[in-house]
Structure formats: C-alpha cells, structure tokens
Amino acid sequence: MGGSRVGGSRVGGSREISIGELKQYDGTNPSKPIYIAIKGRIFDVTTGNSFYGPGGSYSMFAGKDATRALAKMSKNEEDVIASVDGLTDKELGVLSDWEKKFEAKYPVVGRVVS
C-alpha cells in the first residue's frame, strides 16, 4: 500500500473527495490548492490562480464540479454542476475539448465521490 499520503489520501490522482470537501479548495484559503472537477475528475488548477482564484474570471468554478458550465460555455451559478443531462451533442463536444485542455495543463489529483 505504498505511496505518499496527504490528508489520509494517496497522492497522484487517487484522492477521493466529496463534493462538500471539494468546496474547501475554492482559492479562498491561500494554504490550500485550487481544485476544479470535470466529469468527476479533480484537477489542481492552482497554477491558474489568476483565472480560478478569488477575483479571477472563472473563480465561480473553483471548488466545484464545473462539467455542465464548461459544456454550455456558461458562468451562471446554476450551471456549475456535474450533470450532463440534456446536453446537446455539440455541448458534449465542447466539454470534451475543455477536458482535453485541462488534461494538458493541470494534474489530476483525484475523483469526486458521493
């Protein structure tokens, strides 16, 4: 069972974080990283804190699952949720593009669990 541990969870993309715990990683506490989830995968976007941190253009996504909002290219609070229900094929394609951008730029640190 080796591997480094942070907060009781393994490091390296295998942390399991509840949606409630994810809220703690919204950039308001400078001692914690900034996380955004897409389709349940949690990305550490701390290096993009000018975008995702407090006052950033996309700060409403920090500490949340932004799946639906990214698919719809929306900054509306009601869209910053994990649901893909009712999304069009075009929106799902946009979501896939965003997911690829995040994968290329930010490390995956874990998954959202219920």
XYZ file of C-alpha atoms in Angstrom:
114
model
C 0.000 0.000 0.000
C 2.929 2.391 -0.507
C 2.811 5.925 -1.837
C 2.801 9.360 -0.338
C -0.195 10.440 1.660
C -1.780 13.843 2.070
C -4.706 14.263 4.427
C -5.143 10.500 4.658
C -5.454 10.043 0.893
C -2.857 8.851 -1.590
C -1.214 11.417 -3.842
C -1.038 11.000 -7.603
C -4.591 11.219 -8.873
C -6.117 8.732 -6.468
C -7.614 11.036 -3.825
C -11.316 10.625 -3.234
C -13.033 13.869 -2.282
C -16.708 14.506 -1.614
C -18.414 17.442 -3.313
C -18.680 19.016 0.147
C -14.944 18.666 0.759
C -14.195 19.981 -2.739
C -15.679 23.344 -1.698
C -12.685 23.832 0.640
C -10.440 24.111 -2.436
C -12.026 27.251 -3.895
C -8.988 29.513 -3.562
C -10.178 31.451 -0.527
C -7.616 29.727 1.717
C -4.140 30.511 0.325
C -2.666 27.497 2.146
C -4.818 25.085 0.078
C -4.668 24.317 -3.641
C -7.470 25.301 -6.042
C -9.406 22.357 -7.458
C -11.984 22.114 -10.240
C -13.757 18.889 -11.162
C -14.789 17.913 -14.686
C -16.891 14.757 -15.098
C -15.902 13.776 -11.569
C -12.142 14.081 -12.134
C -10.469 16.691 -9.940
C -7.825 18.936 -11.466
C -5.377 21.025 -9.435
C -5.651 24.418 -11.166
C -3.593 26.318 -8.583
C -1.106 27.406 -11.261
C -4.028 29.157 -12.971
C -4.964 31.080 -9.831
C -5.253 34.350 -11.770
C -8.187 32.721 -13.611
C -9.672 30.478 -10.916
C -8.701 32.211 -7.664
C -10.733 34.918 -5.924
C -11.454 37.743 -8.357
C -10.474 35.626 -11.373
C -12.650 35.425 -14.486
C -13.524 31.791 -13.735
C -13.481 31.851 -9.929
C -17.088 30.591 -9.866
C -15.760 27.158 -10.952
C -13.220 26.820 -8.117
C -14.049 24.175 -5.532
C -16.865 22.779 -7.680
C -17.653 20.349 -10.474
C -17.893 22.656 -13.484
C -18.889 19.972 -16.009
C -22.198 21.476 -17.167
C -20.959 25.085 -17.124
C -17.963 24.248 -19.328
C -20.142 22.280 -21.765
C -22.570 25.194 -22.049
C -19.801 27.853 -22.001
C -21.719 29.353 -19.076
C -20.669 31.274 -15.993
C -24.166 31.061 -14.478
C -24.111 29.646 -10.953
C -26.970 27.212 -11.718
C -24.845 25.615 -14.462
C -21.812 24.968 -12.217
C -22.858 21.369 -11.528
C -21.810 17.868 -12.561
C -24.969 16.956 -14.510
C -24.722 16.283 -18.242
C -28.453 15.534 -18.533
C -29.993 17.145 -21.599
C -26.743 18.438 -23.071
C -26.615 18.501 -26.875
C -24.001 16.634 -28.910
C -22.380 19.999 -29.624
C -22.204 20.827 -25.892
C -20.744 17.391 -25.137
C -18.108 18.080 -27.797
C -17.282 21.427 -26.189
C -16.979 19.631 -22.834
C -14.602 17.098 -24.364
C -12.450 19.944 -25.720
C -12.318 21.582 -22.280
C -11.420 18.270 -20.671
C -8.505 17.845 -23.090
C -7.285 21.387 -22.342
C -7.367 20.713 -18.594
C -5.611 17.342 -19.044
C -2.803 19.049 -20.964
C -2.368 21.873 -18.462
C -3.278 20.654 -14.964
C -2.616 17.496 -12.931
C -5.493 15.195 -11.983
C -5.422 14.787 -8.199
C -8.427 12.552 -7.659
C -12.135 11.891 -8.115
C -15.324 13.246 -6.640
C -17.190 10.619 -4.631
C -20.704 10.738 -3.227
